[in-house]
Amino acid sequence: MPDRTIVCRCEDLTLEEIRDLIKKGYQSIEEIKRVSRCGMGPCQGRGCRQIVAQEIAGATGKNMEEIKMPKFRPPVKPIKLSILLGGEDKNA
Amino acid sequence: MRNTADVVVIGGGVHGCSIAYHLAQKGIKNVVLLEKNYLASGGTGRSAAGIRHQFGTEINIRLSATSIKMMENLAGELDYPHGIDLMQGGYMMLAYTESQLDQFKKNAEMQNSLMNAGTKVLSVDEIVRITPALNTEGLVGASFNKRDGHVDPFHVTQAYADAAKRLGVEINTRTEVVDIITEGNRVTGVVTGKGEVISTPAVVNAAGPHGAIIGKMVGIDIPLYPERHQILVTEPLEMFLPCMVISFTHGTYFKQTPHGSLLLGVGDPEHEVKDFNQESTWQFLEDVARKITYHMPALKNVRIVRQWAGLYDITPDSQAILGKTDIEGFYLDVGWSGHGLQLGPVVGKLMAQVIAGEKPDIDISVMSIDRFKTGALIPEPACV
């Protein structure tokens, strides 16, 4: 039975979809992210990257420490453009 | 890994994968592709994912129009079920001075006469009809092509890679090239970081900003250097912006992707680092916020999700270096200077023709490395 457990809530990806991608040969978080958008939503992977890492480790027989984590890039949590305008725009 | 190959391709971006596919399609099936990291991990996957007819040099106009036609049928041709997320809503290039508009008119005439591209020059009223939210202060017109647009860089690369593999190409990711073996004046092999040696009479350098390092392995100086460019992406919104908007005056560009998110970029070559640094800067966030909300004030309330950076492989005239070299069997497809993704399909095909000893469908001799000796540079006026 397909596993409909949601792994990436932002992009609506299931455990089954992640496992299929790993089977197809995408065996790093970076690659899975690029083909599926996993971890590219508003939470930037805070929910899913550990789960994906565990799945990759399980499927490839590696330790969790060997699974490379993607970089957190600014601004880390979504912020409005107006916040960056600082004091320049009183109407922001 | 195979220890002999007819051709070794260095670089798993869109160009490397397209070359490998087109070689195999010609019947040159013992092709090995070596990628230091993973597919599309460099400039391809970090790009703004744009395709456009609107260039200002004959060679780029011929290449891009042909490549966009190939993109329009690519998912079918390569039998790639996911598709490549091609979206053709146009590119709008804003003109803020009459001389800029004149240049766009000249470019549009060349695009239309050479390739029947369908590029139009728009009045400010026509601009507002397409992008009502745009600030028109100071605008005098724009150049617009409806068939320009967006394509997913990862999936284009993956589509070529999958199709190449089905034709017998061997793709090795996480495999760095550390040396190229030559005998006399010709290539005979490639050495990987794992110590393996592949005997081969032909090597293609499609290593992007690392291309100069690969060139040194055979004693060739390739005049290219890496230059960081930054970009950011917002939360997804309902579709409201049909086209990419570019201002060469401000060094800005922004568009909405099929996913709904907006990509916002500002080019700042004077202040960007010229090395392999791909870190993001806070300064860039502030710069984008100020410049993009000037163009489109309504974006103030949109949330930024992530910024990232990638490397352009810049040459003295911001044009690619293609074709044969003085070392027999050593071929170049590097130096795209920030507009390479969209040309992956056509250039992969042309490079395969050159390597097979055929006359390429489009004459690419102006892009030869020899132009830096003769001084016949081909500066492209339409670049961010």
Tab-separated table of C-alpha atoms in Angstrom:
chain	number	residue	atom	x	y	z
A	1	MET	CA	0.000	0.000	0.000
A	2	PRO	CA	1.401	3.444	-0.876
A	3	ASP	CA	2.676	5.363	2.137
A	4	ARG	CA	0.829	8.673	2.077
A	5	THR	CA	2.666	9.993	5.142
A	6	ILE	CA	3.575	13.599	4.344
A	7	VAL	CA	7.307	14.276	4.640
A	8	CYS	CA	7.540	17.810	3.233
A	9	ARG	CA	4.468	19.756	4.286
A	10	CYS	CA	5.344	22.912	2.360
A	11	GLU	CA	5.592	21.123	-0.978
A	12	ASP	CA	3.230	18.236	-0.194
A	13	LEU	CA	5.601	15.308	-0.722
A	14	THR	CA	4.937	11.836	0.669
A	15	LEU	CA	7.272	9.238	2.105
A	16	GLU	CA	6.545	7.042	-0.881
A	17	GLU	CA	7.620	9.769	-3.311
A	18	ILE	CA	10.862	10.327	-1.404
A	19	ARG	CA	11.593	6.587	-1.335
A	20	ASP	CA	10.933	6.352	-5.080
A	21	LEU	CA	13.414	9.160	-5.763
A	22	ILE	CA	16.074	7.467	-3.626
A	23	LYS	CA	15.454	4.212	-5.548
A	24	LYS	CA	15.890	6.121	-8.811
A	25	GLY	CA	19.393	7.115	-7.708
A	26	TYR	CA	18.953	10.562	-6.172
A	27	GLN	CA	20.933	9.797	-3.049
A	28	SER	CA	21.621	13.179	-1.507
A	29	ILE	CA	19.291	15.774	-0.008
A	30	GLU	CA	20.507	18.344	-2.556
A	31	GLU	CA	19.536	16.162	-5.513
A	32	ILE	CA	16.149	15.197	-4.053
A	33	LYS	CA	15.474	18.865	-3.390
A	34	ARG	CA	16.238	19.836	-6.971
A	35	VAL	CA	14.019	17.258	-8.639
A	36	SER	CA	11.089	17.400	-6.204
A	37	ARG	CA	11.217	20.840	-4.448
A	38	CYS	CA	11.473	18.970	-1.112
A	39	GLY	CA	12.638	21.502	1.486
A	40	MET	CA	12.245	24.519	-0.804
A	41	GLY	CA	9.066	25.886	0.801
A	42	PRO	CA	8.559	28.509	3.507
A	43	CYS	CA	10.040	26.335	6.292
A	44	GLN	CA	13.196	25.682	4.227
A	45	GLY	CA	13.451	22.033	5.200
A	46	ARG	CA	13.216	22.395	8.941
A	47	GLY	CA	10.511	19.733	8.982
A	48	CYS	CA	11.650	17.341	6.282
A	49	ARG	CA	15.416	17.295	5.993
A	50	GLN	CA	15.971	15.002	8.992
A	51	ILE	CA	13.397	12.543	7.667
A	52	VAL	CA	14.901	12.587	4.168
A	53	ALA	CA	18.372	12.133	5.641
A	54	GLN	CA	17.168	9.089	7.612
A	55	GLU	CA	15.605	7.606	4.498
A	56	ILE	CA	18.811	8.092	2.498
A	57	ALA	CA	20.885	6.600	5.326
A	58	GLY	CA	18.552	3.612	5.574
A	59	ALA	CA	18.524	2.976	1.833
A	60	THR	CA	22.278	3.371	1.295
A	61	GLY	CA	23.543	1.791	4.517
A	62	LYS	CA	25.302	5.003	5.539
A	63	ASN	CA	25.417	6.593	8.991
A	64	MET	CA	23.375	9.746	9.543
A	65	GLU	CA	26.607	11.724	10.051
A	66	GLU	CA	27.648	10.876	6.497
A	67	ILE	CA	24.524	12.439	4.958
A	68	LYS	CA	25.393	15.961	3.874
A	69	MET	CA	22.934	18.631	5.005
A	70	PRO	CA	22.053	21.487	2.634
A	71	LYS	CA	23.021	24.997	3.608
A	72	PHE	CA	20.587	27.289	5.419
A	73	ARG	CA	20.598	30.502	3.386
A	74	PRO	CA	19.367	33.925	4.541
A	75	PRO	CA	16.879	35.124	5.527
A	76	VAL	CA	16.270	31.650	7.173
A	77	LYS	CA	12.688	32.581	8.108
A	78	PRO	CA	10.495	34.330	5.522
A	79	ILE	CA	10.473	38.117	5.906
A	80	LYS	CA	8.675	40.813	3.965
A	81	LEU	CA	10.685	42.927	1.541
A	82	SER	CA	9.386	46.022	3.358
A	83	ILE	CA	11.268	44.997	6.528
A	84	LEU	CA	14.526	45.242	4.590
A	85	LEU	CA	13.706	48.755	3.475
A	86	GLY	CA	14.235	49.776	7.084
A	87	GLY	CA	13.529	53.417	7.716
A	88	GLU	CA	13.628	54.337	4.038
A	89	ASP	CA	9.892	53.991	3.521
A	90	LYS	CA	7.466	55.297	6.106
A	91	ASN	CA	4.508	53.664	4.344
A	92	ALA	CA	5.956	50.154	4.370
B	1	MET	CA	33.908	3.012	-14.269
B	2	ARG	CA	34.897	2.422	-17.895
B	3	ASN	CA	38.631	2.657	-18.562
B	4	THR	CA	38.337	3.643	-22.197
B	5	ALA	CA	36.002	6.068	-23.927
B	6	ASP	CA	35.524	7.638	-27.345
B	7	VAL	CA	34.813	10.966	-25.652
B	8	VAL	CA	35.059	12.151	-22.029
B	9	VAL	CA	32.852	15.113	-21.129
B	10	ILE	CA	33.907	17.133	-18.073
B	11	GLY	CA	30.989	18.856	-16.341
B	12	GLY	CA	27.456	17.692	-15.489
B	13	GLY	CA	25.608	20.919	-16.190
B	14	VAL	CA	23.119	21.359	-18.987
B	15	HIS	CA	25.886	21.741	-21.587
B	16	GLY	CA	27.820	18.629	-20.569
B	17	CYS	CA	24.674	16.475	-20.462
B	18	SER	CA	23.410	17.841	-23.775
B	19	ILE	CA	26.767	17.172	-25.475
B	20	ALA	CA	26.830	13.613	-24.092
B	21	TYR	CA	23.285	12.966	-25.336
B	22	HIS	CA	23.901	14.385	-28.804
B	23	LEU	CA	27.130	12.390	-29.185
B	24	ALA	CA	25.324	9.171	-28.259
B	25	GLN	CA	22.467	10.032	-30.591
B	26	LYS	CA	25.016	10.220	-33.422
B	27	GLY	CA	26.185	6.720	-32.614
B	28	ILE	CA	29.244	7.743	-30.578
B	29	LYS	CA	28.033	5.722	-27.630
B	30	ASN	CA	31.116	5.126	-25.544
B	31	VAL	CA	30.862	8.497	-23.862
B	32	VAL	CA	31.804	9.035	-20.202
B	33	LEU	CA	30.633	12.153	-18.366
B	34	LEU	CA	32.469	13.199	-15.198
B	35	GLU	CA	30.907	15.611	-12.702
B	36	LYS	CA	32.751	16.751	-9.598
B	37	ASN	CA	29.579	17.219	-7.542
B	38	TYR	CA	26.076	16.270	-8.736
B	39	LEU	CA	24.163	17.106	-11.927
B	40	ALA	CA	23.193	20.792	-12.306
B	41	SER	CA	25.043	21.617	-9.068
B	42	GLY	CA	26.903	24.578	-10.592
B	43	GLY	CA	25.779	27.485	-12.719
B	44	THR	CA	22.961	25.526	-14.394
B	45	GLY	CA	21.018	24.894	-11.205
B	46	ARG	CA	21.771	28.295	-9.681
B	47	SER	CA	20.626	30.316	-12.679
B	48	ALA	CA	17.515	32.471	-13.069
B	49	ALA	CA	16.184	29.788	-15.435
B	50	GLY	CA	15.481	32.118	-18.340
B	51	ILE	CA	15.231	31.609	-22.094
B	52	ARG	CA	15.167	34.524	-24.517
B	53	HIS	CA	15.455	35.456	-28.179
B	54	GLN	CA	16.462	38.991	-27.267
B	55	PHE	CA	20.186	39.173	-27.831
B	56	GLY	CA	22.214	41.766	-29.694
B	57	THR	CA	24.806	39.718	-31.594
B	58	GLU	CA	24.135	37.585	-34.646
B	59	ILE	CA	25.643	34.434	-33.172
B	60	ASN	CA	23.609	34.588	-29.951
B	61	ILE	CA	20.413	35.358	-31.880
B	62	ARG	CA	20.911	32.337	-34.148
B	63	LEU	CA	21.805	30.071	-31.235
B	64	SER	CA	19.029	31.163	-28.868
B	65	ALA	CA	16.192	31.065	-31.414
B	66	THR	CA	17.236	27.549	-32.445
B	67	SER	CA	17.617	26.449	-28.823
B	68	ILE	CA	14.171	27.748	-27.814
B	69	LYS	CA	12.619	25.760	-30.683
B	70	MET	CA	14.397	22.685	-29.333
B	71	MET	CA	13.122	23.420	-25.796
B	72	GLU	CA	9.543	23.578	-27.105
B	73	ASN	CA	9.726	19.891	-28.075
B	74	LEU	CA	12.339	18.708	-25.603
B	75	ALA	CA	10.303	16.696	-23.096
B	76	GLY	CA	8.776	14.695	-25.949
B	77	GLU	CA	12.011	14.230	-27.862
B	78	LEU	CA	13.822	13.013	-24.751
B	79	ASP	CA	10.809	11.043	-23.476
B	80	TYR	CA	11.008	12.744	-20.066
B	81	PRO	CA	7.706	12.211	-18.235
B	82	HIS	CA	8.117	14.992	-15.652
B	83	GLY	CA	8.384	17.648	-18.356
B	84	ILE	CA	10.716	20.656	-18.215
B	85	ASP	CA	8.249	23.283	-16.890
B	86	LEU	CA	8.597	25.422	-19.984
B	87	MET	CA	6.586	28.636	-19.595
B	88	GLN	CA	6.611	31.212	-22.406
B	89	GLY	CA	5.196	34.460	-21.063
B	90	GLY	CA	7.842	36.701	-22.551
B	91	TYR	CA	10.802	38.855	-21.567
B	92	MET	CA	10.274	42.588	-21.238
B	93	MET	CA	13.452	44.653	-21.486
B	94	LEU	CA	12.872	48.152	-20.164
B	95	ALA	CA	14.363	51.201	-21.888
B	96	TYR	CA	14.900	54.381	-19.863
B	97	THR	CA	16.619	56.447	-22.564
B	98	GLU	CA	16.042	56.993	-26.283
B	99	SER	CA	19.490	55.594	-27.086
B	100	GLN	CA	18.690	52.425	-25.148
B	101	LEU	CA	15.413	52.105	-27.039
B	102	ASP	CA	17.269	52.614	-30.338
B	103	GLN	CA	19.612	49.776	-29.407
B	104	PHE	CA	16.610	47.543	-28.610
B	105	LYS	CA	15.044	48.445	-31.969
B	106	LYS	CA	18.251	47.463	-33.765
B	107	ASN	CA	18.421	44.222	-31.774
B	108	ALA	CA	14.753	43.456	-32.506
B	109	GLU	CA	15.240	44.059	-36.247
B	110	MET	CA	18.214	41.702	-36.250
B	111	GLN	CA	16.284	39.039	-34.250
B	112	ASN	CA	13.305	39.282	-36.587
B	113	SER	CA	15.224	39.395	-39.874
B	114	LEU	CA	17.656	36.579	-38.984
B	115	MET	CA	15.328	34.191	-37.144
B	116	ASN	CA	11.781	35.530	-37.544
B	117	ALA	CA	11.797	35.854	-33.747
B	118	GLY	CA	8.646	37.956	-33.355
B	119	THR	CA	10.246	40.560	-31.080
B	120	LYS	CA	8.258	43.782	-30.646
B	121	VAL	CA	9.116	47.236	-29.386
B	122	LEU	CA	6.426	48.397	-26.958
B	123	SER	CA	5.183	51.855	-25.996
B	124	VAL	CA	4.681	52.682	-22.316
B	125	ASP	CA	0.917	52.138	-22.733
B	126	GLU	CA	1.520	48.681	-24.146
B	127	ILE	CA	3.892	47.909	-21.256
B	128	VAL	CA	1.225	48.846	-18.712
B	129	ARG	CA	-1.278	46.538	-20.382
B	130	ILE	CA	1.050	43.553	-19.849
B	131	THR	CA	2.396	44.525	-16.400
B	132	PRO	CA	-0.082	46.910	-14.710
B	133	ALA	CA	1.828	46.860	-11.406
B	134	LEU	CA	5.057	48.202	-12.933
B	135	ASN	CA	6.330	51.660	-11.985
B	136	THR	CA	6.588	53.508	-15.313
B	137	GLU	CA	8.519	56.524	-13.993
B	138	GLY	CA	11.204	57.413	-16.525
B	139	LEU	CA	10.282	54.585	-18.918
B	140	VAL	CA	10.390	55.336	-22.655
B	141	GLY	CA	9.545	51.876	-24.001
B	142	ALA	CA	10.557	48.223	-23.962
B	143	SER	CA	11.553	45.318	-26.121
B	144	PHE	CA	9.292	42.265	-25.766
B	145	ASN	CA	9.195	38.726	-27.075
B	146	LYS	CA	6.252	36.551	-26.145
B	147	ARG	CA	8.104	33.263	-26.715
B	148	ASP	CA	10.857	34.058	-24.235
B	149	GLY	CA	10.331	32.633	-20.780
B	150	HIS	CA	11.241	30.052	-18.190
B	151	VAL	CA	12.465	26.483	-18.100
B	152	ASP	CA	13.379	24.243	-15.153
B	153	PRO	CA	17.184	23.911	-15.213
B	154	PHE	CA	17.316	20.722	-13.123
B	155	HIS	CA	14.792	18.915	-15.258
B	156	VAL	CA	16.317	19.991	-18.589
B	157	THR	CA	19.670	18.673	-17.380
B	158	GLN	CA	18.132	15.506	-15.962
B	159	ALA	CA	16.145	14.929	-19.166
B	160	TYR	CA	19.369	15.001	-21.201
B	161	ALA	CA	21.194	12.863	-18.635
B	162	ASP	CA	18.468	10.187	-18.550
B	163	ALA	CA	18.207	10.069	-22.345
B	164	ALA	CA	22.008	9.897	-22.662
B	165	LYS	CA	22.164	6.985	-20.209
B	166	ARG	CA	19.539	5.077	-22.170
B	167	LEU	CA	21.785	5.447	-25.227
B	168	GLY	CA	24.760	4.006	-23.351
B	169	VAL	CA	26.483	7.063	-21.885
B	170	GLU	CA	28.118	6.497	-18.486
B	171	ILE	CA	27.542	9.376	-16.051
B	172	ASN	CA	29.749	9.529	-12.969
B	173	THR	CA	28.839	12.133	-10.366
B	174	ARG	CA	31.071	12.995	-7.366
B	175	THR	CA	34.013	12.320	-9.650
B	176	GLU	CA	36.539	15.102	-10.077
B	177	VAL	CA	38.999	15.348	-12.942
B	178	VAL	CA	42.475	16.024	-11.557
B	179	ASP	CA	44.584	15.652	-14.694
B	180	ILE	CA	44.438	15.213	-18.447
B	181	ILE	CA	47.120	13.131	-20.110
B	182	THR	CA	48.596	14.330	-23.401
B	183	GLU	CA	51.146	12.786	-25.756
B	184	GLY	CA	52.836	15.281	-28.019
B	185	ASN	CA	50.060	17.587	-29.084
B	186	ARG	CA	47.097	15.351	-28.446
B	187	VAL	CA	44.867	14.170	-25.644
B	188	THR	CA	45.150	10.511	-24.630
B	189	GLY	CA	43.453	10.214	-21.235
B	190	VAL	CA	41.837	11.636	-18.145
B	191	VAL	CA	42.718	11.020	-14.479
B	192	THR	CA	40.059	11.237	-11.763
B	193	GLY	CA	40.386	12.152	-8.089
B	194	LYS	CA	39.858	8.492	-7.225
B	195	GLY	CA	43.008	7.637	-9.192
B	196	GLU	CA	41.217	6.010	-12.117
B	197	VAL	CA	42.516	6.601	-15.634
B	198	ILE	CA	40.242	6.687	-18.680
B	199	SER	CA	41.985	6.358	-22.044
B	200	THR	CA	40.344	8.618	-24.590
B	201	PRO	CA	41.211	10.534	-27.750
B	202	ALA	CA	38.715	13.326	-27.032
B	203	VAL	CA	37.917	15.478	-24.005
B	204	VAL	CA	35.260	18.211	-23.794
B	205	ASN	CA	35.721	20.941	-21.218
B	206	ALA	CA	32.214	21.956	-20.096
B	207	ALA	CA	33.277	22.765	-16.548
B	208	GLY	CA	31.864	26.300	-16.347
B	209	PRO	CA	33.870	28.563	-14.034
B	210	HIS	CA	36.260	25.660	-13.357
B	211	GLY	CA	37.032	25.577	-17.081
B	212	ALA	CA	40.252	27.564	-16.753
B	213	ILE	CA	41.613	24.972	-14.278
B	214	ILE	CA	40.773	22.175	-16.723
B	215	GLY	CA	42.468	24.163	-19.515
B	216	LYS	CA	45.706	24.383	-17.519
B	217	MET	CA	45.800	20.563	-17.375
B	218	VAL	CA	46.646	20.575	-21.096
B	219	GLY	CA	48.663	23.794	-20.955
B	220	ILE	CA	46.008	26.080	-22.468
B	221	ASP	CA	45.221	29.481	-20.974
B	222	ILE	CA	41.464	30.011	-21.174
B	223	PRO	CA	40.624	33.646	-20.414
B	224	LEU	CA	37.741	33.130	-18.018
B	225	TYR	CA	37.180	33.786	-14.355
B	226	PRO	CA	34.375	33.070	-11.872
B	227	GLU	CA	32.166	35.935	-10.741
B	228	ARG	CA	29.534	35.530	-8.044
B	229	HIS	CA	25.968	36.593	-8.840
B	230	GLN	CA	23.160	36.521	-6.297
B	231	ILE	CA	19.429	35.954	-6.538
B	232	LEU	CA	16.505	35.328	-4.227
B	233	VAL	CA	13.129	33.668	-4.261
B	234	THR	CA	9.850	34.663	-2.590
B	235	GLU	CA	6.847	32.750	-1.324
B	236	PRO	CA	4.477	31.576	-4.097
B	237	LEU	CA	1.717	33.987	-5.152
B	238	GLU	CA	-1.269	33.739	-7.498
B	239	MET	CA	-0.022	34.310	-11.051
B	240	PHE	CA	0.050	38.043	-11.788
B	241	LEU	CA	3.294	38.650	-13.654
B	242	PRO	CA	3.325	36.947	-17.070
B	243	CYS	CA	6.851	37.891	-18.118
B	244	MET	CA	10.426	38.386	-16.996
B	245	VAL	CA	11.168	42.107	-16.529
B	246	ILE	CA	14.750	43.315	-17.042
B	247	SER	CA	16.296	46.737	-16.617
B	248	PHE	CA	19.883	47.074	-17.812
B	249	THR	CA	19.809	50.625	-16.398
B	250	HIS	CA	19.305	49.331	-12.850
B	251	GLY	CA	20.949	45.917	-13.310
B	252	THR	CA	17.715	44.331	-12.122
B	253	TYR	CA	15.512	41.470	-13.249
B	254	PHE	CA	12.462	39.754	-11.798
B	255	LYS	CA	9.907	37.163	-12.841
B	256	GLN	CA	7.282	34.775	-11.566
B	257	THR	CA	7.942	31.055	-12.013
B	258	PRO	CA	5.316	28.397	-12.866
B	259	HIS	CA	5.431	27.497	-9.150
B	260	GLY	CA	4.168	31.004	-8.316
B	261	SER	CA	7.280	32.213	-6.515
B	262	LEU	CA	9.119	35.301	-7.728
B	263	LEU	CA	12.810	35.298	-8.606
B	264	LEU	CA	14.434	38.663	-7.917
B	265	GLY	CA	17.956	39.485	-9.034
B	266	VAL	CA	20.320	42.423	-9.034
B	267	GLY	CA	23.607	42.305	-10.929
B	268	ASP	CA	26.431	44.160	-9.230
B	269	PRO	CA	29.612	42.991	-10.986
B	270	GLU	CA	31.772	45.832	-9.626
B	271	HIS	CA	31.246	44.740	-6.041
B	272	GLU	CA	30.993	40.985	-6.529
B	273	VAL	CA	33.825	38.654	-5.594
B	274	LYS	CA	35.800	37.151	-8.456
B	275	ASP	CA	36.562	33.755	-6.996
B	276	PHE	CA	34.760	30.512	-6.193
B	277	ASN	CA	32.874	31.982	-3.212
B	278	GLN	CA	29.148	31.143	-3.431
B	279	GLU	CA	28.070	32.575	-0.062
B	280	SER	CA	25.167	35.028	0.160
B	281	THR	CA	25.452	38.579	1.500
B	282	TRP	CA	23.084	40.659	3.604
B	283	GLN	CA	23.908	43.671	1.445
B	284	PHE	CA	22.292	41.891	-1.497
B	285	LEU	CA	18.989	41.505	0.381
B	286	GLU	CA	18.867	45.242	1.049
B	287	ASP	CA	19.840	46.047	-2.511
B	288	VAL	CA	17.085	43.831	-3.937
B	289	ALA	CA	14.494	45.208	-1.523
B	290	ARG	CA	15.262	48.795	-2.550
B	291	LYS	CA	15.580	48.273	-6.302
B	292	ILE	CA	12.802	45.769	-6.939
B	293	THR	CA	10.208	47.619	-4.838
B	294	TYR	CA	11.091	50.703	-6.904
B	295	HIS	CA	10.074	48.797	-10.052
B	296	MET	CA	7.027	47.211	-8.427
B	297	PRO	CA	5.980	48.864	-5.138
B	298	ALA	CA	3.241	46.245	-4.528
B	299	LEU	CA	5.944	43.653	-3.837
B	300	LYS	CA	6.726	45.278	-0.455
B	301	ASN	CA	4.393	42.858	1.272
B	302	VAL	CA	5.786	39.732	-0.343
B	303	ARG	CA	7.911	37.438	1.813
B	304	ILE	CA	11.414	36.371	0.831
B	305	VAL	CA	12.063	32.679	1.430
B	306	ARG	CA	15.664	32.176	0.405
B	307	GLN	CA	18.605	33.812	-1.306
B	308	TRP	CA	21.449	31.996	-3.002
B	309	ALA	CA	24.423	32.605	-5.235
B	310	GLY	CA	26.083	31.041	-8.240
B	311	LEU	CA	29.060	31.660	-10.466
B	312	TYR	CA	29.158	33.176	-13.929
B	313	ASP	CA	32.113	32.027	-16.054
B	314	ILE	CA	33.088	35.416	-17.424
B	315	THR	CA	35.223	35.964	-20.538
B	316	PRO	CA	36.684	39.247	-21.848
B	317	ASP	CA	33.714	39.808	-24.198
B	318	SER	CA	31.095	37.964	-22.086
B	319	GLN	CA	30.747	35.397	-24.861
B	320	ALA	CA	31.334	31.663	-24.781
B	321	ILE	CA	34.454	29.898	-26.005
B	322	LEU	CA	33.512	26.984	-28.257
B	323	GLY	CA	35.093	24.338	-30.440
B	324	LYS	CA	38.551	22.970	-31.150
B	325	THR	CA	41.839	24.076	-29.598
B	326	ASP	CA	45.550	23.792	-30.445
B	327	ILE	CA	45.589	20.506	-28.503
B	328	GLU	CA	44.146	17.826	-30.742
B	329	GLY	CA	41.120	16.178	-29.155
B	330	PHE	CA	40.592	18.945	-26.570
B	331	TYR	CA	37.314	20.805	-27.088
B	332	LEU	CA	35.812	23.794	-25.269
B	333	ASP	CA	32.253	24.696	-24.299
B	334	VAL	CA	32.815	27.248	-21.523
B	335	GLY	CA	32.602	30.959	-20.716
B	336	TRP	CA	28.860	31.517	-21.081
B	337	SER	CA	29.064	34.549	-18.782
B	338	GLY	CA	25.567	34.105	-17.345
B	339	HIS	CA	23.430	33.170	-20.359
B	340	GLY	CA	24.406	29.548	-20.919
B	341	LEU	CA	21.463	27.518	-19.642
B	342	GLN	CA	19.114	28.377	-22.498
B	343	LEU	CA	21.736	27.479	-25.103
B	344	GLY	CA	22.451	24.000	-23.704
B	345	PRO	CA	20.228	22.185	-26.224
B	346	VAL	CA	21.566	23.768	-29.428
B	347	VAL	CA	25.200	24.007	-28.367
B	348	GLY	CA	25.238	20.363	-27.231
B	349	LYS	CA	24.103	19.411	-30.719
B	350	LEU	CA	26.641	21.660	-32.462
B	351	MET	CA	29.507	20.481	-30.249
B	352	ALA	CA	28.632	16.847	-31.027
B	353	GLN	CA	28.777	17.706	-34.739
B	354	VAL	CA	32.198	19.379	-34.329
B	355	ILE	CA	33.561	16.411	-32.359
B	356	ALA	CA	32.219	13.980	-34.980
B	357	GLY	CA	34.144	15.938	-37.626
B	358	GLU	CA	30.999	17.294	-39.282
B	359	LYS	CA	30.173	20.829	-40.334
B	360	PRO	CA	27.958	22.231	-37.542
B	361	ASP	CA	24.418	23.383	-38.494
B	362	ILE	CA	25.270	26.874	-37.227
B	363	ASP	CA	28.740	28.319	-37.860
B	364	ILE	CA	30.259	28.810	-34.392
B	365	SER	CA	33.761	29.739	-35.563
B	366	VAL	CA	33.415	33.313	-34.223
B	367	MET	CA	33.326	31.782	-30.733
B	368	SER	CA	36.683	30.032	-31.148
B	369	ILE	CA	39.388	30.616	-28.529
B	370	ASP	CA	41.522	32.017	-31.375
B	371	ARG	CA	39.572	35.293	-31.201
B	372	PHE	CA	41.616	36.344	-28.178
B	373	LYS	CA	44.767	36.130	-30.331
B	374	THR	CA	43.310	37.888	-33.361
B	375	GLY	CA	41.356	40.458	-31.325
B	376	ALA	CA	38.073	39.612	-33.104
B	377	LEU	CA	35.954	39.934	-29.960
B	378	ILE	CA	32.145	39.759	-30.184
B	379	PRO	CA	30.791	41.843	-27.274
B	380	GLU	CA	27.128	41.151	-26.421
B	381	PRO	CA	25.232	44.377	-25.653
B	382	ALA	CA	22.267	42.598	-24.023
B	383	CYS	CA	23.533	41.039	-20.774
B	384	VAL	CA	22.798	41.500	-17.052
